Amino acid sequence: MPSLKDIRKRIASVKSTQQITKAMKMVAAAKLRRAQENITAARPYADKMREVIGSLSIRVNPHHHPLLVKREVKRREILMITSDRGLCGGYNQNIIREVTHLLRDTEEGVEVQLNIVGRKGLDYFKRRDYPIRKEYKNILGDTDYKAAAEVGKDIVAAYEADELDELIMVYNHFRSAISQVVTVQKLLPIEPIPVPEDAVVTEYIYEPSESAILNQLLPRYVQVQIYRAMLEALASEFGARMTAMESATNNASEMIDRLTLEMNRARQAAITKELMEIVGGAEALK
Amino acid sequence: MADKSFHLEIVTPRRLVLSEKVDEITAPGELGEFGVLPGHIPFFSTLGIGEVMYRQGEKKRYVAVSWGFAEILADKVTILAEIAELDTEIDVERAKRKKEIAEEKLKTLGADHKDYLKVKASLDKAMTRMIVAGRRM
């Protein structure tokens, strides 16, 4: 049985761990709020963009722009978004597992390369020698549009240069602070977005021209999608971390309770023992 | 009398900048400025760097925008801009600094240098910001 002193030491150490997890939980909660605000702020643009692409794509011949052309898939790329830091529960593991499945289920004769955002995913796949085409570290911190645009530009350029035939994005979709859903989204080629039946189909006049508009709009669309995914991923990360730290804090509380009980028992045992000794000593003197 | 106003929305990747009823706008199309009054035919244009003016009654307000798209429908105009700043939000000092930096660079770069257009664009942006800020009441 551990001595009183040992138990006290353990309680102190668990307590200080608990303080840290508690602080991390609060920080994650504060950051989560900001990340959520960012998502809300970015939504009108992304939605509007989708609407416009939707209404353009039903009118435009897909062969008018390389990003709309479906090719036979020989080289696939996966863009995965993970976090730069750990201590966020199963957040990264879920993404990595999904990507591993995708890699395992790859059809015969299809080459797959990875584009990885976030240090955690990078560490994992680098160690296992998977072909990585691009890596991005520390760009998620305070995600701004420029960072997402860089990623988007790089991929669109590679696609237009015929270096890949398909792009799939894997990220955590933010549903709520306690629920994040791993999402697999095909980003390239851009597929026509189904428009609601009752949508009014209007014929536009284009300026400067239809193809010039597509040239600008489609790459931008890819960037916006990546930007949105990054914001979702970031909010998910904070949500996951908050939940993980919450349960760590609770576990610590439980542990402290158990240890306190054990400590009290040990103390009581020591007192009883002492009493017995005194009584025994008094008996002996009679 | 029919309602003679229409809805204007300006959004950027970061936020919804503006959503208001207006009577008239002008916007910097890539091929030149265009004006929109209520009942315009459906029109889709790319935007360059410049100012968007919108009029509500007698009051005119300005927004500095760079790059983007405008979708014009009879009763609604949506501007998807990369950057959009209301006249009241512009940091004039920063715009001035940017302008000076860009002007310095342009002196040393030839017109066929690969960065020329980039620097020119940043000069245009700074100038637009200063003009728009100057219109603030």
mmCIF file of N, CA, C and O in Angstrom, chain A residues 156-241:
data_model
loop_
_atom_site.group_PDB
_atom_site.id
_atom_site.type_symbol
_atom_site.label_atom_id
_atom_site.label_comp_id
_atom_site.label_asym_id
_atom_site.label_seq_id
_atom_site.Cartn_x
_atom_site.Cartn_y
_atom_site.Cartn_z
ATOM 1 N N VAL A 156 -4.997 23.827 -59.184
ATOM 2 C CA VAL A 156 -5.605 24.129 -60.477
ATOM 3 C C VAL A 156 -4.536 24.155 -61.570
ATOM 4 O O VAL A 156 -4.736 23.630 -62.667
ATOM 5 N N ALA A 157 -3.377 24.732 -61.244
ATOM 6 C CA ALA A 157 -2.297 24.786 -62.233
ATOM 7 C C ALA A 157 -1.872 23.370 -62.605
ATOM 8 O O ALA A 157 -1.682 23.061 -63.789
ATOM 9 N N ALA A 158 -1.747 22.497 -61.604
ATOM 10 C CA ALA A 158 -1.346 21.118 -61.872
ATOM 11 C C ALA A 158 -2.403 20.406 -62.700
ATOM 12 O O ALA A 158 -2.094 19.642 -63.612
ATOM 13 N N TYR A 159 -3.652 20.708 -62.419
ATOM 14 C CA TYR A 159 -4.745 20.065 -63.158
ATOM 15 C C TYR A 159 -4.744 20.527 -64.609
ATOM 16 O O TYR A 159 -4.899 19.736 -65.535
ATOM 17 N N GLU A 160 -4.549 21.808 -64.789
ATOM 18 C CA GLU A 160 -4.553 22.336 -66.155
ATOM 19 C C GLU A 160 -3.346 21.869 -66.935
ATOM 20 O O GLU A 160 -3.390 21.737 -68.149
ATOM 21 N N ALA A 161 -2.242 21.600 -66.201
ATOM 22 C CA ALA A 161 -1.038 21.110 -66.871
ATOM 23 C C ALA A 161 -1.133 19.598 -67.063
ATOM 24 O O ALA A 161 -0.147 18.958 -67.431
ATOM 25 N N ASP A 162 -2.299 19.046 -66.791
ATOM 26 C CA ASP A 162 -2.535 17.631 -67.034
ATOM 27 C C ASP A 162 -1.665 16.731 -66.160
ATOM 28 O O ASP A 162 -1.218 15.683 -66.586
ATOM 29 N N GLU A 163 -1.430 17.148 -64.927
ATOM 30 C CA GLU A 163 -0.643 16.310 -64.027
ATOM 31 C C GLU A 163 -1.531 15.428 -63.152
ATOM 32 O O GLU A 163 -1.053 14.528 -62.486
ATOM 33 N N LEU A 164 -2.796 15.735 -63.120
ATOM 34 C CA LEU A 164 -3.729 14.885 -62.374
ATOM 35 C C LEU A 164 -5.087 14.904 -63.061
ATOM 36 O O LEU A 164 -5.392 15.819 -63.827
ATOM 37 N N ASP A 165 -5.876 13.875 -62.806
ATOM 38 C CA ASP A 165 -7.172 13.758 -63.471
ATOM 39 C C ASP A 165 -8.333 13.970 -62.521
ATOM 40 O O ASP A 165 -9.463 14.150 -62.947
ATOM 41 N N GLU A 166 -8.035 13.902 -61.247
ATOM 42 C CA GLU A 166 -9.131 14.009 -60.284
ATOM 43 C C GLU A 166 -8.577 14.483 -58.951
ATOM 44 O O GLU A 166 -7.492 14.094 -58.558
ATOM 45 N N LEU A 167 -9.349 15.305 -58.279
ATOM 46 C CA LEU A 167 -8.922 15.760 -56.963
ATOM 47 C C LEU A 167 -10.022 15.501 -55.951
ATOM 48 O O LEU A 167 -11.182 15.849 -56.159
ATOM 49 N N ILE A 168 -9.613 14.864 -54.869
ATOM 50 C CA ILE A 168 -10.561 14.571 -53.804
ATOM 51 C C ILE A 168 -10.090 15.255 -52.538
ATOM 52 O O ILE A 168 -8.901 15.241 -52.225
ATOM 53 N N MET A 169 -11.012 15.881 -51.846
ATOM 54 C CA MET A 169 -10.645 16.595 -50.628
ATOM 55 C C MET A 169 -11.231 15.857 -49.428
ATOM 56 O O MET A 169 -12.398 15.454 -49.451
ATOM 57 N N VAL A 170 -10.414 15.652 -48.408
ATOM 58 C CA VAL A 170 -10.886 14.987 -47.187
ATOM 59 C C VAL A 170 -10.672 15.933 -46.011
ATOM 60 O O VAL A 170 -9.554 16.380 -45.773
ATOM 61 N N TYR A 171 -11.743 16.243 -45.319
ATOM 62 C CA TYR A 171 -11.625 17.156 -44.176
ATOM 63 C C TYR A 171 -12.728 16.871 -43.177
ATOM 64 O O TYR A 171 -13.655 16.111 -43.466
ATOM 65 N N ASN A 172 -12.611 17.448 -42.008
ATOM 66 C CA ASN A 172 -13.644 17.314 -40.992
ATOM 67 C C ASN A 172 -14.668 18.416 -41.169
ATOM 68 O O ASN A 172 -14.342 19.594 -41.095
ATOM 69 N N HIS A 173 -15.901 17.991 -41.383
ATOM 70 C CA HIS A 173 -16.967 18.975 -41.496
ATOM 71 C C HIS A 173 -17.474 19.296 -40.103
ATOM 72 O O HIS A 173 -17.714 18.406 -39.309
ATOM 73 N N PHE A 174 -17.623 20.583 -39.845
ATOM 74 C CA PHE A 174 -18.052 21.016 -38.510
ATOM 75 C C PHE A 174 -19.563 20.963 -38.404
ATOM 76 O O PHE A 174 -20.262 21.698 -39.091
ATOM 77 N N ARG A 175 -20.060 20.067 -37.554
ATOM 78 C CA ARG A 175 -21.513 20.045 -37.377
ATOM 79 C C ARG A 175 -21.867 20.762 -36.078
ATOM 80 O O ARG A 175 -22.734 21.601 -36.038
ATOM 81 N N SER A 176 -21.190 20.389 -34.997
ATOM 82 C CA SER A 176 -21.356 21.120 -33.740
ATOM 83 C C SER A 176 -20.091 20.905 -32.927
ATOM 84 O O SER A 176 -19.191 20.184 -33.346
ATOM 85 N N ALA A 177 -20.034 21.531 -31.759
ATOM 86 C CA ALA A 177 -18.818 21.444 -30.962
ATOM 87 C C ALA A 177 -18.479 20.000 -30.607
ATOM 88 O O ALA A 177 -17.324 19.650 -30.407
ATOM 89 N N ILE A 178 -19.509 19.136 -30.515
ATOM 90 C CA ILE A 178 -19.202 17.764 -30.142
ATOM 91 C C ILE A 178 -19.305 16.804 -31.320
ATOM 92 O O ILE A 178 -19.096 15.612 -31.171
ATOM 93 N N SER A 179 -19.621 17.300 -32.483
ATOM 94 C CA SER A 179 -19.788 16.387 -33.603
ATOM 95 C C SER A 179 -19.108 16.921 -34.863
ATOM 96 O O SER A 179 -19.450 17.974 -35.379
ATOM 97 N N GLN A 180 -18.085 16.180 -35.298
ATOM 98 C CA GLN A 180 -17.407 16.527 -36.543
ATOM 99 C C GLN A 180 -17.494 15.319 -37.467
ATOM 100 O O GLN A 180 -17.323 14.195 -37.028
ATOM 101 N N VAL A 181 -17.791 15.570 -38.714
ATOM 102 C CA VAL A 181 -17.990 14.470 -39.641
ATOM 103 C C VAL A 181 -16.901 14.493 -40.703
ATOM 104 O O VAL A 181 -16.686 15.512 -41.355
ATOM 105 N N VAL A 182 -16.212 13.369 -40.860
ATOM 106 C CA VAL A 182 -15.216 13.292 -41.918
ATOM 107 C C VAL A 182 -15.940 13.330 -43.262
ATOM 108 O O VAL A 182 -16.881 12.581 -43.488
ATOM 109 N N THR A 183 -15.507 14.254 -44.104
ATOM 110 C CA THR A 183 -16.199 14.472 -45.363
ATOM 111 C C THR A 183 -15.244 14.245 -46.530
ATOM 112 O O THR A 183 -14.122 14.721 -46.510
ATOM 113 N N VAL A 184 -15.702 13.522 -47.514
ATOM 114 C CA VAL A 184 -14.922 13.300 -48.729
ATOM 115 C C VAL A 184 -15.649 14.023 -49.845
ATOM 116 O O VAL A 184 -16.818 13.760 -50.099
ATOM 117 N N GLN A 185 -14.942 14.965 -50.470
ATOM 118 C CA GLN A 185 -15.592 15.771 -51.493
ATOM 119 C C GLN A 185 -14.753 15.775 -52.759
ATOM 120 O O GLN A 185 -13.552 15.990 -52.715
ATOM 121 N N LYS A 186 -15.398 15.521 -53.879
ATOM 122 C CA LYS A 186 -14.669 15.566 -55.155
ATOM 123 C C LYS A 186 -14.656 17.005 -55.619
ATOM 124 O O LYS A 186 -15.698 17.633 -55.760
ATOM 125 N N LEU A 187 -13.453 17.519 -55.843
ATOM 126 C CA LEU A 187 -13.331 18.945 -56.137
ATOM 127 C C LEU A 187 -13.096 19.200 -57.626
ATOM 128 O O LEU A 187 -13.575 20.167 -58.191
ATOM 129 N N LEU A 188 -12.315 18.311 -58.224
ATOM 130 C CA LEU A 188 -12.008 18.470 -59.649
ATOM 131 C C LEU A 188 -12.172 17.135 -60.358
ATOM 132 O O LEU A 188 -11.790 16.123 -59.796
ATOM 133 N N PRO A 189 -12.664 17.057 -61.551
ATOM 134 C CA PRO A 189 -13.258 18.168 -62.297
ATOM 135 C C PRO A 189 -14.519 18.682 -61.615
ATOM 136 O O PRO A 189 -15.142 17.963 -60.867
ATOM 137 N N ILE A 190 -14.859 19.921 -61.904
ATOM 138 C CA ILE A 190 -16.051 20.514 -61.310
ATOM 139 C C ILE A 190 -17.283 19.900 -61.966
ATOM 140 O O ILE A 190 -17.404 19.898 -63.184
ATOM 141 N N GLU A 191 -18.147 19.350 -61.143
ATOM 142 C CA GLU A 191 -19.348 18.732 -61.692
ATOM 143 C C GLU A 191 -20.501 19.711 -61.628
ATOM 144 O O GLU A 191 -20.589 20.508 -60.703
ATOM 145 N N PRO A 192 -21.374 19.625 -62.616
ATOM 146 C CA PRO A 192 -22.528 20.536 -62.594
ATOM 147 C C PRO A 192 -23.283 20.364 -61.293
ATOM 148 O O PRO A 192 -23.474 19.259 -60.814
ATOM 149 N N ILE A 193 -23.663 21.483 -60.709
ATOM 150 C CA ILE A 193 -24.367 21.434 -59.439
ATOM 151 C C ILE A 193 -25.861 21.392 -59.744
ATOM 152 O O ILE A 193 -26.366 22.233 -60.472
ATOM 153 N N PRO A 194 -26.551 20.406 -59.216
ATOM 154 C CA PRO A 194 -27.984 20.356 -59.488
ATOM 155 C C PRO A 194 -28.683 21.592 -58.941
ATOM 156 O O PRO A 194 -28.458 21.988 -57.801
ATOM 157 N N VAL A 195 -29.489 22.200 -59.771
ATOM 158 C CA VAL A 195 -30.215 23.402 -59.342
ATOM 159 C C VAL A 195 -31.644 22.991 -59.007
ATOM 160 O O VAL A 195 -32.182 22.096 -59.640
ATOM 161 N N PRO A 196 -32.227 23.627 -58.007
ATOM 162 C CA PRO A 196 -33.607 23.285 -57.663
ATOM 163 C C PRO A 196 -34.541 23.457 -58.865
ATOM 164 O O PRO A 196 -34.333 24.347 -59.702
ATOM 165 N N GLU A 197 -35.551 22.607 -58.929
ATOM 166 C CA GLU A 197 -36.482 22.575 -60.071
ATOM 167 C C GLU A 197 -37.070 23.944 -60.383
ATOM 168 O O GLU A 197 -37.196 24.334 -61.542
ATOM 169 N N ASP A 198 -37.428 24.653 -59.305
ATOM 170 C CA ASP A 198 -38.172 25.886 -59.525
ATOM 171 C C ASP A 198 -37.275 27.098 -59.804
ATOM 172 O O ASP A 198 -37.755 28.209 -59.910
ATOM 173 N N ALA A 199 -35.970 26.843 -59.927
ATOM 174 C CA ALA A 199 -35.060 27.959 -60.177
ATOM 175 C C ALA A 199 -35.375 28.596 -61.533
ATOM 176 O O ALA A 199 -35.680 27.905 -62.501
ATOM 177 N N VAL A 200 -35.294 29.901 -61.552
ATOM 178 C CA VAL A 200 -35.562 30.603 -62.805
ATOM 179 C C VAL A 200 -34.272 30.587 -63.629
ATOM 180 O O VAL A 200 -33.241 31.046 -63.178
ATOM 181 N N VAL A 201 -34.355 30.031 -64.805
ATOM 182 C CA VAL A 201 -33.177 30.006 -65.651
ATOM 183 C C VAL A 201 -33.144 31.281 -66.476
ATOM 184 O O VAL A 201 -33.987 31.514 -67.323
ATOM 185 N N THR A 202 -32.156 32.092 -66.164
ATOM 186 C CA THR A 202 -32.060 33.350 -66.895
ATOM 187 C C THR A 202 -30.862 33.292 -67.831
ATOM 188 O O THR A 202 -29.832 32.713 -67.487
ATOM 189 N N GLU A 203 -31.035 33.846 -68.970
ATOM 190 C CA GLU A 203 -29.922 33.907 -69.914
ATOM 191 C C GLU A 203 -29.189 35.221 -69.671
ATOM 192 O O GLU A 203 -29.793 36.286 -69.689
ATOM 193 N N TYR A 204 -27.904 35.112 -69.414
ATOM 194 C CA TYR A 204 -27.146 36.330 -69.131
ATOM 195 C C TYR A 204 -26.528 36.906 -70.392
ATOM 196 O O TYR A 204 -26.335 36.220 -71.383
ATOM 197 N N ILE A 205 -26.205 38.156 -70.266
ATOM 198 C CA ILE A 205 -25.252 38.734 -71.216
ATOM 199 C C ILE A 205 -23.920 38.696 -70.489
ATOM 200 O O ILE A 205 -23.831 39.096 -69.329
ATOM 201 N N TYR A 206 -22.893 38.189 -71.136
ATOM 202 C CA TYR A 206 -21.615 38.067 -70.460
ATOM 203 C C TYR A 206 -20.664 39.157 -70.919
ATOM 204 O O TYR A 206 -20.617 39.504 -72.095
ATOM 205 N N GLU A 207 -19.911 39.655 -69.952
ATOM 206 C CA GLU A 207 -18.907 40.640 -70.320
ATOM 207 C C GLU A 207 -17.659 40.336 -69.497
ATOM 208 O O GLU A 207 -17.763 40.223 -68.283
ATOM 209 N N PRO A 208 -16.481 40.134 -70.045
ATOM 210 C CA PRO A 208 -16.163 40.267 -71.463
ATOM 211 C C PRO A 208 -16.725 39.111 -72.300
ATOM 212 O O PRO A 208 -17.219 39.354 -73.404
ATOM 213 N N SER A 209 -16.637 37.850 -71.841
ATOM 214 C CA SER A 209 -17.180 36.754 -72.631
ATOM 215 C C SER A 209 -17.386 35.579 -71.704
ATOM 216 O O SER A 209 -16.844 35.527 -70.608
ATOM 217 N N GLU A 210 -18.169 34.635 -72.164
ATOM 218 C CA GLU A 210 -18.460 33.471 -71.348
ATOM 219 C C GLU A 210 -17.179 32.764 -70.916
ATOM 220 O O GLU A 210 -16.993 32.430 -69.752
ATOM 221 N N SER A 211 -16.273 32.566 -71.866
ATOM 222 C CA SER A 211 -15.076 31.796 -71.530
ATOM 223 C C SER A 211 -14.163 32.585 -70.578
ATOM 224 O O SER A 211 -13.543 32.012 -69.688
ATOM 225 N N ALA A 212 -14.129 33.898 -70.759
ATOM 226 C CA ALA A 212 -13.301 34.708 -69.856
ATOM 227 C C ALA A 212 -13.846 34.631 -68.438
ATOM 228 O O ALA A 212 -13.089 34.561 -67.464
ATOM 229 N N ILE A 213 -15.163 34.642 -68.325
ATOM 230 C CA ILE A 213 -15.787 34.541 -67.009
ATOM 231 C C ILE A 213 -15.464 33.195 -66.379
ATOM 232 O O ILE A 213 -15.081 33.106 -65.210
ATOM 233 N N LEU A 214 -15.608 32.132 -67.175
ATOM 234 C CA LEU A 214 -15.318 30.796 -66.648
ATOM 235 C C LEU A 214 -13.872 30.703 -66.193
ATOM 236 O O LEU A 214 -13.572 30.138 -65.153
ATOM 237 N N ASN A 215 -12.981 31.275 -67.011
ATOM 238 C CA ASN A 215 -11.561 31.246 -66.684
ATOM 239 C C ASN A 215 -11.260 31.835 -65.320
ATOM 240 O O ASN A 215 -10.356 31.398 -64.631
ATOM 241 N N GLN A 216 -12.012 32.855 -64.968
ATOM 242 C CA GLN A 216 -11.771 33.494 -63.679
ATOM 243 C C GLN A 216 -12.563 32.844 -62.567
ATOM 244 O O GLN A 216 -12.100 32.714 -61.442
ATOM 245 N N LEU A 217 -13.783 32.460 -62.925
ATOM 246 C CA LEU A 217 -14.707 31.998 -61.899
ATOM 247 C C LEU A 217 -14.366 30.608 -61.390
ATOM 248 O O LEU A 217 -14.395 30.356 -60.186
ATOM 249 N N LEU A 218 -14.027 29.697 -62.284
ATOM 250 C CA LEU A 218 -13.840 28.304 -61.867
ATOM 251 C C LEU A 218 -12.655 28.115 -60.922
ATOM 252 O O LEU A 218 -12.807 27.483 -59.883
ATOM 253 N N PRO A 219 -11.487 28.675 -61.259
ATOM 254 C CA PRO A 219 -10.382 28.539 -60.289
ATOM 255 C C PRO A 219 -10.746 29.170 -58.951
ATOM 256 O O PRO A 219 -10.404 28.653 -57.893
ATOM 257 N N ARG A 220 -11.462 30.281 -59.003
ATOM 258 C CA ARG A 220 -11.865 30.957 -57.782
ATOM 259 C C ARG A 220 -12.795 30.063 -56.964
ATOM 260 O O ARG A 220 -12.726 30.001 -55.746
ATOM 261 N N TYR A 221 -13.637 29.354 -57.692
ATOM 262 C CA TYR A 221 -14.569 28.439 -57.028
ATOM 263 C C TYR A 221 -13.803 27.364 -56.253
ATOM 264 O O TYR A 221 -14.124 27.058 -55.109
ATOM 265 N N VAL A 222 -12.770 26.819 -56.883
ATOM 266 C CA VAL A 222 -11.962 25.799 -56.214
ATOM 267 C C VAL A 222 -11.332 26.386 -54.951
ATOM 268 O O VAL A 222 -11.350 25.773 -53.881
ATOM 269 N N GLN A 223 -10.818 27.598 -55.078
ATOM 270 C CA GLN A 223 -10.200 28.246 -53.915
ATOM 271 C C GLN A 223 -11.200 28.437 -52.791
ATOM 272 O O GLN A 223 -10.902 28.192 -51.624
ATOM 273 N N VAL A 224 -12.382 28.870 -53.158
ATOM 274 C CA VAL A 224 -13.386 29.132 -52.131
ATOM 275 C C VAL A 224 -13.777 27.838 -51.429
ATOM 276 O O VAL A 224 -13.952 27.809 -50.211
ATOM 277 N N GLN A 225 -13.881 26.767 -52.203
ATOM 278 C CA GLN A 225 -14.204 25.478 -51.600
ATOM 279 C C GLN A 225 -13.126 25.055 -50.608
ATOM 280 O O GLN A 225 -13.420 24.563 -49.522
ATOM 281 N N ILE A 226 -11.876 25.252 -51.005
ATOM 282 C CA ILE A 226 -10.777 24.878 -50.113
ATOM 283 C C ILE A 226 -10.784 25.767 -48.869
ATOM 284 O O ILE A 226 -10.610 25.298 -47.746
ATOM 285 N N TYR A 227 -11.042 27.047 -49.092
ATOM 286 C CA TYR A 227 -11.095 27.985 -47.972
ATOM 287 C C TYR A 227 -12.174 27.562 -46.980
ATOM 288 O O TYR A 227 -11.952 27.514 -45.773
ATOM 289 N N ARG A 228 -13.342 27.235 -47.511
ATOM 290 C CA ARG A 228 -14.430 26.829 -46.643
ATOM 291 C C ARG A 228 -14.059 25.557 -45.877
ATOM 292 O O ARG A 228 -14.289 25.460 -44.675
ATOM 293 N N ALA A 229 -13.456 24.606 -46.598
ATOM 294 C CA ALA A 229 -13.068 23.351 -45.951
ATOM 295 C C ALA A 229 -12.075 23.624 -44.819
ATOM 296 O O ALA A 229 -12.145 23.028 -43.744
ATOM 297 N N MET A 230 -11.161 24.561 -45.057
ATOM 298 C CA MET A 230 -10.173 24.890 -44.022
ATOM 299 C C MET A 230 -10.842 25.490 -42.800
ATOM 300 O O MET A 230 -10.490 25.174 -41.664
ATOM 301 N N LEU A 231 -11.798 26.370 -43.037
ATOM 302 C CA LEU A 231 -12.499 26.979 -41.904
ATOM 303 C C LEU A 231 -13.277 25.919 -41.137
ATOM 304 O O LEU A 231 -13.282 25.900 -39.901
ATOM 305 N N GLU A 232 -13.924 25.037 -41.882
ATOM 306 C CA GLU A 232 -14.670 23.947 -41.244
ATOM 307 C C GLU A 232 -13.712 23.087 -40.417
ATOM 308 O O GLU A 232 -13.997 22.729 -39.285
ATOM 309 N N ALA A 233 -12.564 22.777 -41.025
ATOM 310 C CA ALA A 233 -11.593 21.913 -40.365
ATOM 311 C C ALA A 233 -11.086 22.572 -39.088
ATOM 312 O O ALA A 233 -10.942 21.920 -38.051
ATOM 313 N N LEU A 234 -10.840 23.875 -39.169
ATOM 314 C CA LEU A 234 -10.303 24.577 -38.017
ATOM 315 C C LEU A 234 -11.324 24.583 -36.870
ATOM 316 O O LEU A 234 -10.985 24.301 -35.721
ATOM 317 N N ALA A 235 -12.558 24.885 -37.204
ATOM 318 C CA ALA A 235 -13.606 24.870 -36.182
ATOM 319 C C ALA A 235 -13.747 23.466 -35.597
ATOM 320 O O ALA A 235 -13.878 23.293 -34.381
ATOM 321 N N SER A 236 -13.663 22.465 -36.466
ATOM 322 C CA SER A 236 -13.764 21.081 -35.997
ATOM 323 C C SER A 236 -12.627 20.758 -35.042
ATOM 324 O O SER A 236 -12.823 20.090 -34.022
ATOM 325 N N GLU A 237 -11.430 21.236 -35.397
ATOM 326 C CA GLU A 237 -10.275 20.960 -34.549
ATOM 327 C C GLU A 237 -10.507 21.511 -33.145
ATOM 328 O O GLU A 237 -10.282 20.818 -32.149
ATOM 329 N N PHE A 238 -10.978 22.748 -33.074
ATOM 330 C CA PHE A 238 -11.201 23.345 -31.755
ATOM 331 C C PHE A 238 -12.314 22.625 -31.011
ATOM 332 O O PHE A 238 -12.228 22.418 -29.794
ATOM 333 N N GLY A 239 -13.340 22.242 -31.776
ATOM 334 C CA GLY A 239 -14.429 21.500 -31.148
ATOM 335 C C GLY A 239 -13.928 20.189 -30.575
ATOM 336 O O GLY A 239 -14.235 19.830 -29.433
ATOM 337 N N ALA A 240 -13.124 19.480 -31.374
ATOM 338 C CA ALA A 240 -12.609 18.186 -30.943
ATOM 339 C C ALA A 240 -11.704 18.360 -29.727
ATOM 340 O O ALA A 240 -11.758 17.588 -28.774
ATOM 341 N N ARG A 241 -10.885 19.416 -29.774
ATOM 342 C CA ARG A 241 -9.973 19.635 -28.658
ATOM 343 C C ARG A 241 -10.747 19.987 -27.395
ATOM 344 O O ARG A 241 -10.432 19.515 -26.308
#
